[in-house]
Coordinates of C-alpha atoms in Angstrom, one line a residue:
M1 CA -1.4 4.1 7.1
D2 CA -4.0 3.6 9.3
A3 CA -3.9 1.6 12.7
G4 CA -2.8 -2.0 11.6
E5 CA -2.7 -1.5 8.2
T6 CA -0.6 -0.3 5.2
R7 CA -2.6 0.3 1.6
V8 CA -0.7 0.6 -1.2
A9 CA -2.3 2.0 -4.4
V10 CA 0.0 2.3 -8.0
L11 CA -1.4 4.3 -10.5
E12 CA -0.6 4.1 -14.1
G13 CA -0.3 6.6 -16.9
K14 CA 0.7 8.6 -19.4
G15 CA 3.3 11.9 -18.3
S16 CA 3.5 12.9 -15.0
A17 CA 1.7 12.6 -11.7
R18 CA 4.3 15.7 -10.0
S19 CA 2.9 18.7 -12.5
E20 CA -0.8 17.7 -11.7
R21 CA -0.2 17.4 -8.7
S22 CA 1.8 20.7 -8.3
K23 CA -1.2 22.2 -10.8
R24 CA -3.6 21.7 -8.3
S25 CA -1.2 22.9 -5.0
G26 CA -0.3 26.4 -7.1
G27 CA 3.1 24.9 -8.5
A28 CA 3.8 25.0 -4.2
G29 CA 5.2 21.6 -2.4
R30 CA 8.3 19.3 -2.7
N31 CA 7.2 17.7 -5.4
K32 CA 7.9 20.9 -7.9
S33 CA 11.1 19.7 -10.3
N34 CA 10.1 19.2 -13.9
R35 CA 13.1 16.9 -13.6
D36 CA 13.8 15.5 -17.5
T37 CA 14.1 11.5 -17.4
P38 CA 14.7 8.8 -19.6
G39 CA 10.9 7.2 -20.9
R40 CA 9.1 9.9 -18.9
E41 CA 6.6 12.4 -20.9
A42 CA 6.9 16.1 -19.9
A43 CA 2.9 17.4 -21.0
D44 CA 0.8 17.5 -18.0
V45 CA -1.9 15.1 -18.1
A46 CA -5.1 15.5 -16.4
R47 CA -6.1 13.5 -13.4
G48 CA -8.2 10.9 -15.5
D49 CA -5.8 10.0 -17.6
F50 CA -4.3 7.7 -14.5
R51 CA -5.7 4.7 -13.5
V52 CA -4.8 2.4 -10.6
G53 CA -2.7 -0.5 -11.5
E54 CA -1.8 -2.6 -9.0
L55 CA -2.8 -2.4 -4.8
Y56 CA -1.4 -4.0 -2.2
V57 CA -2.5 -4.6 1.8
E58 CA -0.4 -5.3 4.6
R59 CA -1.5 -5.9 8.2
R60 CA 0.6 -6.3 11.3
S61 CA -1.2 -9.7 12.2
S62 CA -0.4 -10.9 9.3
R63 CA 2.5 -9.8 7.5
S64 CA 4.4 -11.3 4.3
I65 CA 7.1 -13.4 5.8
V66 CA 8.5 -13.4 1.7
G67 CA 12.2 -12.6 2.3
N68 CA 12.6 -13.5 5.9
I69 CA 15.9 -15.1 6.2
Y70 CA 15.0 -17.9 9.1
K71 CA 17.5 -20.4 11.3
G72 CA 15.4 -23.6 11.1
V73 CA 15.8 -26.9 11.9
V74 CA 14.9 -29.9 9.7
D75 CA 12.1 -31.3 10.5
N76 CA 12.0 -34.8 8.0
V77 CA 13.2 -35.8 5.5
L78 CA 11.3 -37.6 2.5
P79 CA 12.9 -38.8 -0.1
G80 CA 9.5 -39.9 -1.4
M81 CA 9.1 -36.4 -2.4
E82 CA 12.5 -35.2 -3.0
A83 CA 11.5 -32.5 -0.1
A84 CA 12.3 -31.2 3.2
F85 CA 10.1 -29.9 5.6
V86 CA 12.1 -27.3 8.3
D87 CA 10.9 -26.2 11.3
I88 CA 11.4 -21.8 11.3
G89 CA 9.1 -21.2 14.1
L90 CA 5.9 -20.9 12.0
E91 CA 2.9 -22.3 12.8
R92 CA 3.8 -25.1 9.7
N93 CA 6.7 -26.2 8.9
G94 CA 7.9 -25.2 6.2
F95 CA 8.7 -26.9 2.7
L96 CA 11.9 -27.0 1.2
H97 CA 12.4 -28.8 -2.5
V98 CA 16.1 -30.5 -3.2
D99 CA 16.5 -28.0 -6.5
E100 CA 16.7 -25.3 -4.0
I101 CA 19.0 -26.7 -1.6
V102 CA 22.4 -25.5 -1.4
L103 CA 26.5 -27.8 -0.6
P104 CA 28.4 -26.5 2.3
D105 CA 30.4 -25.2 -0.1
G106 CA 28.0 -22.7 -1.8
Q107 CA 27.0 -24.5 -5.0
K108 CA 23.6 -25.9 -5.8
V109 CA 23.1 -29.0 -6.7
P110 CA 22.3 -30.6 -9.6
R111 CA 19.3 -31.6 -10.7
R112 CA 18.2 -34.9 -10.3
G113 CA 17.4 -36.5 -14.1
H114 CA 20.5 -35.7 -15.9
G115 CA 22.4 -38.6 -14.1
K116 CA 24.0 -35.8 -12.2
G117 CA 21.3 -35.6 -9.3
R118 CA 21.5 -36.4 -5.7
S119 CA 19.4 -38.2 -3.3
I120 CA 18.2 -35.1 -0.6
A121 CA 18.6 -38.1 1.8
E122 CA 22.0 -37.7 1.6
L123 CA 22.1 -33.8 1.3
I124 CA 20.8 -33.4 4.3
K125 CA 19.2 -34.6 7.8
P126 CA 16.8 -34.4 10.0
R127 CA 17.2 -32.1 12.9
Q128 CA 20.4 -30.5 11.5
E129 CA 20.1 -26.7 11.4
V130 CA 20.0 -24.2 7.9
L131 CA 19.6 -20.7 6.8
V132 CA 16.7 -21.0 4.6
Q133 CA 14.8 -17.7 2.9
V134 CA 11.4 -17.7 2.0
V135 CA 10.5 -17.8 -1.5
K136 CA 6.3 -17.6 -1.2
D137 CA 4.4 -17.5 2.1
P138 CA 2.6 -20.4 3.3
L139 CA -1.3 -20.4 1.6
K140 CA -4.4 -21.9 2.5
T141 CA -2.9 -25.9 4.2
K142 CA 0.1 -25.3 2.8
G143 CA 3.3 -24.3 4.7
A144 CA 6.0 -21.6 3.4
R145 CA 8.3 -22.7 0.6
L146 CA 11.9 -22.4 1.2
S147 CA 15.4 -22.4 -0.3
M148 CA 18.4 -22.1 1.1
Q149 CA 20.0 -19.8 -2.5
I150 CA 20.2 -16.4 -0.1
S151 CA 19.0 -12.8 -1.7
I152 CA 19.1 -9.4 -1.0
A153 CA 17.3 -7.3 -3.5
G154 CA 18.5 -3.8 -3.3
R155 CA 17.0 -0.8 -5.0
Y156 CA 19.3 -1.7 -8.6
L157 CA 21.0 -5.3 -7.4
V158 CA 20.3 -8.7 -5.6
Y159 CA 22.9 -10.1 -3.8
M160 CA 23.4 -13.6 -3.6
P161 CA 26.2 -14.6 -1.2
A162 CA 26.0 -18.7 -2.7
G163 CA 26.0 -17.4 -6.0
A164 CA 28.3 -16.3 -8.5
G165 CA 29.2 -14.2 -11.7
V166 CA 26.6 -11.1 -12.2
G167 CA 23.3 -11.9 -14.1
A168 CA 20.6 -9.1 -15.5
S169 CA 17.0 -9.3 -15.5
R170 CA 15.6 -10.2 -18.9
R171 CA 13.4 -7.3 -19.2
L172 CA 15.6 -5.1 -20.4
P173 CA 16.7 -4.3 -23.3
D174 CA 19.8 -6.0 -24.6
A175 CA 22.3 -3.5 -25.1
E176 CA 21.5 -1.7 -21.2
R177 CA 22.4 -5.4 -19.9
D178 CA 25.8 -5.6 -21.7
R179 CA 26.4 -1.8 -20.8
Q180 CA 25.3 -2.5 -17.0
R181 CA 28.0 -5.5 -17.1
K182 CA 31.1 -3.4 -18.7
L183 CA 30.1 -1.1 -15.2
L184 CA 30.1 -4.0 -12.7
Q185 CA 32.8 -6.1 -13.9
K186 CA 35.1 -2.9 -12.8
L187 CA 33.7 -3.1 -8.9
D188 CA 34.7 -4.9 -6.5
K189 CA 31.2 -6.9 -5.4
G190 CA 33.1 -8.9 -3.5
D191 CA 32.3 -13.3 -2.8
G192 CA 28.7 -13.9 -4.4
G193 CA 27.5 -13.1 -7.2
V194 CA 24.8 -10.2 -8.1
I195 CA 21.7 -9.6 -10.4
V196 CA 20.9 -6.7 -12.3
R197 CA 17.1 -5.5 -11.4
T198 CA 15.2 -4.1 -14.2
A199 CA 14.8 -1.2 -12.0
A200 CA 18.7 -0.4 -12.9
Q201 CA 18.1 1.2 -16.5
G202 CA 20.0 3.9 -17.0
A203 CA 21.9 3.4 -13.2
S204 CA 25.5 4.9 -13.3
K205 CA 28.6 2.8 -11.6
E206 CA 27.8 5.3 -8.4
D207 CA 24.2 4.1 -8.1
F208 CA 25.8 0.1 -8.3
E209 CA 28.9 1.7 -5.8
R210 CA 26.0 2.5 -3.4
D211 CA 23.5 -0.3 -3.3
L212 CA 26.2 -3.1 -3.5
D213 CA 27.7 -1.0 0.1
Y214 CA 24.0 -1.3 1.6
L215 CA 23.8 -5.0 0.2
H216 CA 27.2 -6.1 2.1
K217 CA 26.2 -4.4 5.3
L218 CA 23.0 -6.1 5.0
H219 CA 24.7 -9.6 4.3
D220 CA 27.3 -8.8 7.7
V221 CA 24.3 -7.9 9.9
M222 CA 22.5 -10.8 8.7
Q223 CA 25.4 -13.1 9.0
R224 CA 26.4 -11.8 12.4
R225 CA 22.8 -12.9 13.7
G226 CA 23.0 -16.0 12.5
E227 CA 25.7 -16.8 13.9
E228 CA 24.4 -15.5 18.3
V229 CA 20.7 -16.9 17.3
K230 CA 18.8 -20.3 18.0
A231 CA 17.7 -22.2 15.7
P232 CA 14.3 -21.8 15.0
A233 CA 14.2 -18.2 14.9
M234 CA 14.0 -15.3 11.9
V235 CA 17.6 -14.3 11.6
F236 CA 16.3 -11.5 9.4
Q237 CA 12.9 -9.7 8.5
E238 CA 11.8 -7.8 4.5
A239 CA 11.1 -4.7 4.4
D240 CA 7.8 -3.1 5.1
L241 CA 5.5 -2.9 2.2
S242 CA 5.7 0.8 1.5
I243 CA 10.0 0.0 1.1
R244 CA 8.8 -2.9 -0.8
V245 CA 6.3 -1.1 -3.5
L246 CA 9.2 1.7 -4.0
R247 CA 12.2 -1.3 -4.8
D248 CA 10.5 -4.0 -6.1
V249 CA 7.6 -2.7 -8.7
L250 CA 8.3 0.4 -9.2
T251 CA 10.9 0.9 -12.3
K252 CA 12.3 4.0 -14.8
E253 CA 9.1 5.3 -15.2
F254 CA 8.1 6.5 -10.5
D255 CA 7.6 9.3 -10.9
G256 CA 6.9 10.3 -7.2
A257 CA 5.0 8.6 -3.9
V258 CA 2.5 10.4 -2.0
I259 CA 2.9 9.1 2.3
D260 CA 0.0 10.3 4.5
D261 CA 2.0 9.3 7.6
P262 CA 5.3 11.8 9.1
K263 CA 6.9 8.4 10.5
Q264 CA 6.6 6.3 7.3
H265 CA 7.4 9.6 5.4
H266 CA 10.4 9.5 7.0
R267 CA 11.3 5.8 7.0
V268 CA 11.5 6.5 3.1
T269 CA 13.3 9.0 2.8
S270 CA 16.3 7.8 4.7
F271 CA 15.7 4.8 2.7
F272 CA 16.3 6.5 -0.6
Q273 CA 18.9 8.5 0.6
R274 CA 20.7 5.3 1.5
T275 CA 19.7 3.8 -2.1
A276 CA 18.8 6.5 -4.9
P277 CA 19.7 9.9 -3.2
E278 CA 18.1 11.3 -7.3
L279 CA 14.5 10.6 -5.7
V280 CA 14.0 11.8 -1.6
E281 CA 12.8 14.7 -3.6
F282 CA 9.7 12.8 -5.0
V283 CA 8.5 12.0 -2.0
E284 CA 5.6 13.7 -1.3
L285 CA 4.0 14.0 2.1
Y286 CA 0.3 14.3 2.1
E287 CA -1.5 16.7 4.4
E288 CA -4.5 17.6 3.6
P289 CA -7.6 16.3 5.1
R290 CA -9.6 14.4 2.6
P291 CA -8.3 11.1 3.0
L292 CA -5.4 10.0 -0.1
L293 CA -6.6 7.1 -1.1
E294 CA -10.1 8.3 -1.3
R295 CA -9.3 11.3 -3.1
E296 CA -7.2 9.3 -5.6
G297 CA -9.6 6.7 -6.6
A298 CA -8.1 3.3 -4.7
D299 CA -10.6 3.4 -1.7
E300 CA -12.7 2.6 -5.1
A301 CA -11.3 0.5 -6.5
F302 CA -10.1 -1.8 -3.8
D303 CA -14.0 -2.3 -3.3
Q304 CA -13.8 -3.7 -6.6
V305 CA -11.4 -5.8 -6.2
L306 CA -13.9 -8.0 -3.9
S307 CA -17.0 -7.8 -6.8
R308 CA -17.1 -11.1 -9.0
R309 CA -18.7 -8.5 -12.3
V310 CA -16.5 -6.1 -13.9
D311 CA -18.4 -4.1 -16.1
L312 CA -16.5 -3.3 -19.4
P313 CA -16.2 0.5 -21.2
S314 CA -18.2 -0.5 -24.1
G315 CA -21.2 -2.3 -22.6
G316 CA -19.7 -5.7 -21.4
Y317 CA -18.3 -7.0 -18.5
L318 CA -16.6 -10.2 -17.0
M319 CA -17.0 -12.6 -14.4
I320 CA -14.4 -13.7 -12.1
D321 CA -15.1 -16.9 -10.3
Y322 CA -12.8 -18.5 -7.4
A323 CA -11.4 -22.6 -7.3
E324 CA -9.7 -24.2 -5.6
A325 CA -6.8 -25.1 -7.8
L326 CA -7.7 -22.8 -10.4
T327 CA -9.1 -19.0 -11.0
V328 CA -12.1 -18.4 -14.4
I329 CA -13.1 -15.6 -15.7
D330 CA -15.8 -16.0 -19.0
I331 CA -16.4 -12.6 -21.3
N332 CA -20.5 -11.8 -22.4
T333 CA -20.9 -9.0 -24.9
G334 CA -23.5 -7.9 -21.7
S335 CA -25.7 -4.4 -23.5
F336 CA -23.2 -4.1 -26.6
T337 CA -24.6 -5.2 -28.9
G338 CA -22.2 -3.0 -32.1
R339 CA -22.0 -0.1 -33.9
G340 CA -24.3 0.3 -37.0
K341 CA -24.3 -2.0 -39.4
G342 CA -21.0 -4.1 -38.1
R343 CA -21.1 -8.0 -38.3
L344 CA -22.3 -10.6 -34.9
E345 CA -18.0 -11.5 -35.5
D346 CA -16.1 -8.0 -35.2
T347 CA -18.7 -7.4 -32.1
I348 CA -17.1 -9.7 -31.0
T349 CA -13.9 -9.4 -31.5
R350 CA -14.1 -5.9 -30.4
V351 CA -15.6 -7.0 -26.7
N352 CA -12.4 -9.8 -26.7
V353 CA -10.0 -6.9 -27.2
E354 CA -11.5 -5.1 -24.8
A355 CA -11.9 -7.4 -22.1
A356 CA -8.0 -9.2 -22.7
D357 CA -6.4 -5.8 -21.6
E358 CA -9.4 -6.0 -18.4
V359 CA -8.7 -8.9 -17.7
V360 CA -5.0 -8.7 -17.4
R361 CA -5.7 -5.4 -14.8
Q362 CA -7.8 -7.4 -13.1
L363 CA -5.1 -10.1 -12.3
R364 CA -2.7 -7.3 -11.0
L365 CA -5.1 -6.0 -9.1
R366 CA -6.9 -8.8 -7.3
D367 CA -3.1 -10.2 -7.0
I368 CA -4.6 -14.0 -8.6
G369 CA -1.8 -16.4 -9.1
G370 CA -1.9 -20.2 -10.1
I371 CA -3.9 -22.0 -12.7
I372 CA -6.1 -19.1 -15.2
V373 CA -8.7 -19.4 -17.4
I374 CA -10.2 -17.1 -19.8
D375 CA -12.8 -18.0 -21.7
F376 CA -13.7 -15.3 -24.6
I377 CA -16.2 -15.1 -26.7
D378 CA -16.3 -17.8 -29.6
M379 CA -14.8 -16.2 -32.8
A380 CA -14.8 -17.6 -36.4
R381 CA -11.6 -16.2 -37.9
A382 CA -7.5 -17.6 -37.6
K383 CA -6.3 -13.7 -37.6
N384 CA -9.4 -12.6 -34.8
R385 CA -8.2 -14.7 -32.3
D386 CA -4.2 -13.9 -33.0
Q387 CA -5.5 -9.7 -32.2
V388 CA -6.8 -10.9 -28.8
L389 CA -4.0 -13.2 -28.3
K390 CA -1.8 -10.6 -28.6
T391 CA -3.5 -7.9 -27.0
L392 CA -3.5 -10.5 -23.6
K393 CA 0.4 -10.7 -23.6
K394 CA 1.2 -7.2 -24.5
A395 CA -0.8 -5.9 -21.6
L396 CA 1.5 -8.4 -19.7
D397 CA 4.1 -6.9 -20.2
A398 CA 3.7 -4.5 -18.5
D399 CA 3.1 -6.6 -15.4
K400 CA 6.0 -7.7 -13.3
T401 CA 4.7 -10.9 -11.1
K402 CA 6.0 -13.8 -14.1
S403 CA 3.5 -15.4 -16.0
Y404 CA 3.1 -17.7 -19.0
V405 CA 0.1 -17.8 -21.8
M406 CA -0.3 -20.9 -23.9
E407 CA -2.3 -20.8 -27.8
V408 CA -6.2 -20.8 -27.6
S409 CA -7.4 -23.8 -27.5
P410 CA -9.4 -25.9 -29.7
L411 CA -12.9 -24.8 -27.0
G412 CA -11.7 -21.2 -27.4
L413 CA -9.9 -20.7 -23.9
V414 CA -6.9 -19.2 -23.6
E415 CA -5.0 -21.1 -20.0
M416 CA -2.1 -19.5 -18.4
T417 CA -0.4 -19.3 -15.0
R418 CA 0.4 -16.9 -13.0
Q419 CA 3.3 -16.9 -9.8
N420 CA 1.3 -17.1 -6.6
V421 CA 3.8 -15.6 -4.1
T422 CA 1.5 -14.2 -1.3
D423 CA -2.4 -13.4 -1.2
G424 CA -3.8 -11.5 -2.6
V425 CA -6.1 -8.1 -1.7
R426 CA -9.4 -9.8 -2.0
E427 CA -7.8 -12.9 0.8
I428 CA -5.8 -10.5 3.0
L429 CA -9.1 -8.0 3.1
T430 CA -11.9 -11.7 2.9
D431 CA -13.1 -14.2 5.2
R432 CA -15.0 -17.8 4.0
C433 CA -18.2 -17.0 4.6
P434 CA -19.4 -19.6 7.8
T435 CA -23.1 -19.1 6.3
C436 CA -22.3 -21.4 3.0
D437 CA -19.0 -22.3 4.2
G438 CA -17.3 -21.1 0.4
E439 CA -19.7 -23.4 -1.1
G440 CA -21.8 -19.9 -2.6
V441 CA -25.0 -21.2 -2.3
V442 CA -27.0 -22.9 0.6
R443 CA -30.3 -25.0 1.3
S444 CA -33.6 -23.1 0.6
A445 CA -35.9 -22.8 2.9
E446 CA -38.2 -25.3 0.8
T447 CA -35.5 -27.5 1.2
M448 CA -34.8 -27.3 5.4
A449 CA -38.5 -27.4 6.1
I450 CA -39.5 -30.8 4.5
D451 CA -36.0 -31.9 6.4
V452 CA -37.1 -30.2 9.9
L453 CA -41.1 -32.2 9.3
R454 CA -38.2 -35.4 9.4
H455 CA -36.7 -34.6 12.5
L456 CA -40.4 -33.6 14.0
R457 CA -41.1 -37.5 12.8
E458 CA -38.4 -39.0 14.6
L459 CA -38.9 -36.0 17.6
A460 CA -42.6 -37.3 18.0
A461 CA -41.5 -41.2 18.4
S462 CA -38.7 -40.8 20.7
Q463 CA -40.5 -37.9 23.1
P464 CA -44.7 -39.7 23.5
E465 CA -44.7 -37.5 26.8
P466 CA -44.8 -34.2 26.1
E467 CA -48.1 -32.5 23.7
A468 CA -46.5 -29.7 22.5
F469 CA -42.8 -28.5 21.4
L470 CA -40.9 -25.8 20.6
I471 CA -38.4 -25.7 17.7
R472 CA -36.2 -22.8 17.1
V473 CA -36.1 -22.6 12.9
N474 CA -35.1 -19.6 10.6
P475 CA -38.2 -17.3 10.0
H476 CA -38.4 -17.9 6.2
V477 CA -38.4 -21.9 7.2
A478 CA -40.3 -21.3 9.8
A479 CA -43.0 -19.9 6.8
E480 CA -42.6 -23.2 5.1
L481 CA -43.6 -25.2 7.6
V482 CA -46.5 -23.2 8.7
A483 CA -47.6 -23.4 5.1
E484 CA -51.0 -24.2 4.0
G485 CA -50.2 -28.1 2.3
S486 CA -46.3 -28.1 3.6
G487 CA -46.8 -31.6 5.7
L488 CA -47.0 -30.8 8.8
A489 CA -50.8 -30.3 9.8
E490 CA -51.3 -34.0 8.4
L491 CA -47.8 -34.7 11.0
E492 CA -49.9 -33.3 13.9
Q493 CA -53.0 -34.8 13.3
Q494 CA -50.5 -39.0 13.4
T495 CA -48.7 -38.2 16.1
S496 CA -50.9 -36.2 18.0
K497 CA -48.7 -33.2 19.1
Q498 CA -48.7 -29.5 18.2
F499 CA -45.5 -27.8 17.1
H500 CA -44.4 -23.9 17.4
F501 CA -42.3 -22.5 15.5
E502 CA -39.7 -19.1 16.6
G503 CA -36.1 -17.6 16.0
G504 CA -35.3 -14.4 13.8
E505 CA -34.1 -13.4 10.2
A506 CA -30.1 -13.2 12.2
L507 CA -31.0 -17.6 12.0
A508 CA -29.2 -19.8 9.8
I509 CA -30.7 -20.9 7.0
D510 CA -30.0 -25.0 8.5
T511 CA -30.6 -24.0 12.6
Y512 CA -32.9 -26.5 13.8
D513 CA -33.5 -26.7 17.6
M514 CA -35.4 -28.1 20.6
V515 CA -35.9 -25.2 22.1
D516 CA -38.5 -27.0 24.5
A517 CA -41.5 -29.5 25.6
G518 CA -44.6 -29.6 27.0
T519 CA -48.6 -29.2 27.5
R520 CA -50.2 -27.1 24.8
A521 CA -51.0 -24.0 27.2
E522 CA -46.5 -24.1 28.1
I523 CA -45.9 -24.1 24.5
E524 CA -48.3 -21.5 23.2
E525 CA -47.8 -19.6 26.8
R526 CA -44.4 -19.4 25.5
A527 CA -44.8 -19.2 22.0
L528 CA -47.4 -17.2 20.7
P529 CA -46.6 -13.3 21.0
F530 CA -50.0 -11.6 22.1
R531 CA -52.9 -12.7 24.0
V532 CA -56.5 -11.8 22.8
G533 CA -57.6 -8.7 24.1
E534 CA -53.9 -6.8 24.9
E535 CA -52.7 -4.0 23.0
V536 CA -49.9 -3.0 21.7
L537 CA -48.6 -0.5 19.5
V538 CA -47.4 -1.0 16.5
T539 CA -45.8 0.2 12.8
I540 CA -48.7 -0.5 10.1
E541 CA -46.5 -0.9 7.5
E542 CA -48.1 -2.3 4.3
P543 CA -51.8 -2.7 2.8
H544 CA -53.2 -6.1 3.3
M545 CA -53.1 -8.6 0.1
Y546 CA -56.8 -9.6 -0.3
D547 CA -58.5 -6.5 1.5
A548 CA -57.7 -2.6 0.1
D549 CA -58.7 -1.1 3.6
D550 CA -56.9 -3.6 5.8
A551 CA -53.2 -3.6 6.8
I552 CA -50.4 -5.2 8.0
A553 CA -48.0 -5.3 10.9
R554 CA -45.3 -7.3 12.5
V555 CA -43.5 -7.9 15.4
D556 CA -40.4 -9.7 14.7
S557 CA -41.3 -12.0 12.4
Y558 CA -45.6 -12.3 14.0
I559 CA -47.8 -11.3 11.4
V560 CA -51.0 -9.2 13.4
S561 CA -53.6 -7.6 10.4
V562 CA -55.8 -4.7 11.7
A563 CA -58.6 -4.1 10.7
G564 CA -59.3 -0.7 9.1
A565 CA -55.2 0.2 8.8
G566 CA -55.2 0.6 5.1
R567 CA -55.4 4.2 5.2
H568 CA -52.4 4.1 8.2
I569 CA -49.7 2.6 6.1
G570 CA -46.3 4.3 7.7
E571 CA -47.6 5.2 11.2
R572 CA -47.9 4.2 14.7
R573 CA -50.9 3.0 16.2
L574 CA -52.7 1.1 18.8
V575 CA -54.1 -2.4 18.2
R576 CA -56.2 -4.9 20.1
I577 CA -54.9 -8.4 19.2
E578 CA -58.4 -9.8 19.0
T579 CA -57.4 -13.0 17.7
V580 CA -53.4 -15.2 17.9
A581 CA -52.6 -18.1 15.9
R582 CA -49.1 -20.3 15.1
S583 CA -48.1 -17.9 12.8
A584 CA -50.2 -14.7 12.8
A585 CA -53.2 -12.6 14.9
T586 CA -56.1 -10.2 13.8
A587 CA -56.6 -6.5 15.0
S588 CA -58.2 -3.3 16.1
L589 CA -57.7 0.3 15.2
L590 CA -58.0 2.0 19.0
D591 CA -58.1 5.7 18.7
A592 CA -56.4 7.6 22.0
N593 CA -59.3 7.1 24.8
G594 CA -59.0 3.0 24.4
E595 CA -61.7 2.7 22.2
L596 CA -62.5 1.1 18.9
D597 CA -61.4 3.4 16.8
A598 CA -64.2 4.2 13.8
D599 CA -63.2 7.3 12.1
G600 CA -59.8 6.3 10.9
E601 CA -58.3 8.9 11.8
K602 CA -54.5 9.3 13.2
L603 CA -54.6 9.5 16.6
E604 CA -51.5 9.5 18.9
S605 CA -51.3 6.9 22.1
P606 CA -51.4 8.7 24.6
A607 CA -47.9 8.4 27.2
G608 CA -48.3 5.3 29.4
R609 CA -50.5 3.7 27.4
R610 CA -50.1 -0.2 27.7
R611 CA -48.1 -1.7 25.1
G612 CA -49.5 -5.8 25.8
R613 CA -48.3 -7.2 28.9
R614 CA -45.9 -9.6 26.3
G615 CA -46.7 -8.0 23.9
G616 CA -43.8 -5.7 23.9
R617 CA -41.6 -8.0 25.8
R618 CA -41.8 -10.6 22.6
R619 CA -40.4 -7.9 20.4
N620 CA -37.0 -8.0 21.8
R621 CA -36.9 -11.7 21.7
A622 CA -36.8 -13.7 18.5
T623 CA -40.0 -15.1 17.1
T624 CA -41.1 -16.1 13.7
Q625 CA -44.4 -16.3 11.2

């Protein structure tokens, strides 16, 4: 927990993280129980056997609204789209499809296409007040996806006030689903229906009773608020990130929760006391000075999800590229060349199998949704392709998010979809680049220099009076413009104008501004950083390209060639400006008395030495080559 941000990392591995933490702390603390739970292995596992499986981020300024219930007002109904847009008090209206509408008697609308469907214009009217739940966050330019089929999630059950009967998660074994249905038939479920969650595996009758009581109380509160508030307004807010993860993500393999904030620790334990009291003892308050996520290796995982490249243990790697409509993942062998005398097909298959597992891990870590295309390395044998596909599907069994995988296409691609409900870690942590605007590339300095020359020709033609112009551009563009053969000299000769350039590295590469215009003397006075005879304190940075005895210094991006300074690289020296040109100047070394330094020994400049009437001032403004 940080100010304004909550981060959650789910660690996965075999064995018990509780016993490992207990071992590190000498057996002391809250989590010293060795409770046996179905599906858990008793043996301790080294810390290195655990890895980050999922990451979540939530910020106070941009919380997910999935699960929130609103009293909204229908803004408009679009029969051609079979949808309505509902004002729920947010920046953009929510989208309500006809299949998500519930009739006044609580029944869902029959789907169209089977002779039973009805037009949305018959079911809902503009200005009508409706109770809706957000099932998908607003993403990019789209508003929130809404449903009138309200559901309230608990630890083991999901209560649907407008539903009926008992459903169960498809992830549960058939025998377990039958057992749970029999248990629930003996309980008073009240009005509505319930769905048994995957987390309910092994749950008892008392667990269900406690969950039902909790859900009915929440529903009563929701109904009361729905009657009191004036639309558009929020009626019910979903729990915060920590509670949602513990409730929705962790199932029977739940081994413990470590929380570094006392208030959040109290909230989580209070939630478990109401829904699963037997788990309270496995919630640990972290009080060590070292940051929690740093100790568990999660900080590194947060950094890795922003990288385009993901390395594989064998030496191969993934490249993940994001597009508007889909995400593309490319697999490469990289430095892996196989083992011993193995064939190329075996080498490729091993990399692909390893990549299939890592692809799913990256999908979960980054919460990538929508259409996903995976370009595995081409395999000649069908059995190898089947092995890779089987590995991919098996890894997806651990993913709580719905997905659908196609067979390998004729082009060797695997296409899949993964439910996209909310922004992933990458979207929350990053912004679109203001320089390339998401394109990933920018125009080169040479391209910009050619474009600037066109602008300069137009400028000279439109303003015939000034003799010279001062132009602000990026220093790399300025270097291209003043280089021999750039066309600037020919342009100046044709137009009888002179062009000077200024600008710092912070300027975008496509910057072009006309800063000043006037006589040649006026523009040179402003554009050139030094005058002949001025003394400047500079840092000797690198040897001269053509003369080993000389060296280069820079003031901003302006180059100063210093004669005889080749042996003083890295030193601060006083120099006298000898010549000044548009992109560079020449200078000579001075000794402590202001005389030319003949022997080249290191001499500190005395306090108060003049740094140049203009050189010291120009150091703080953007001057280019």
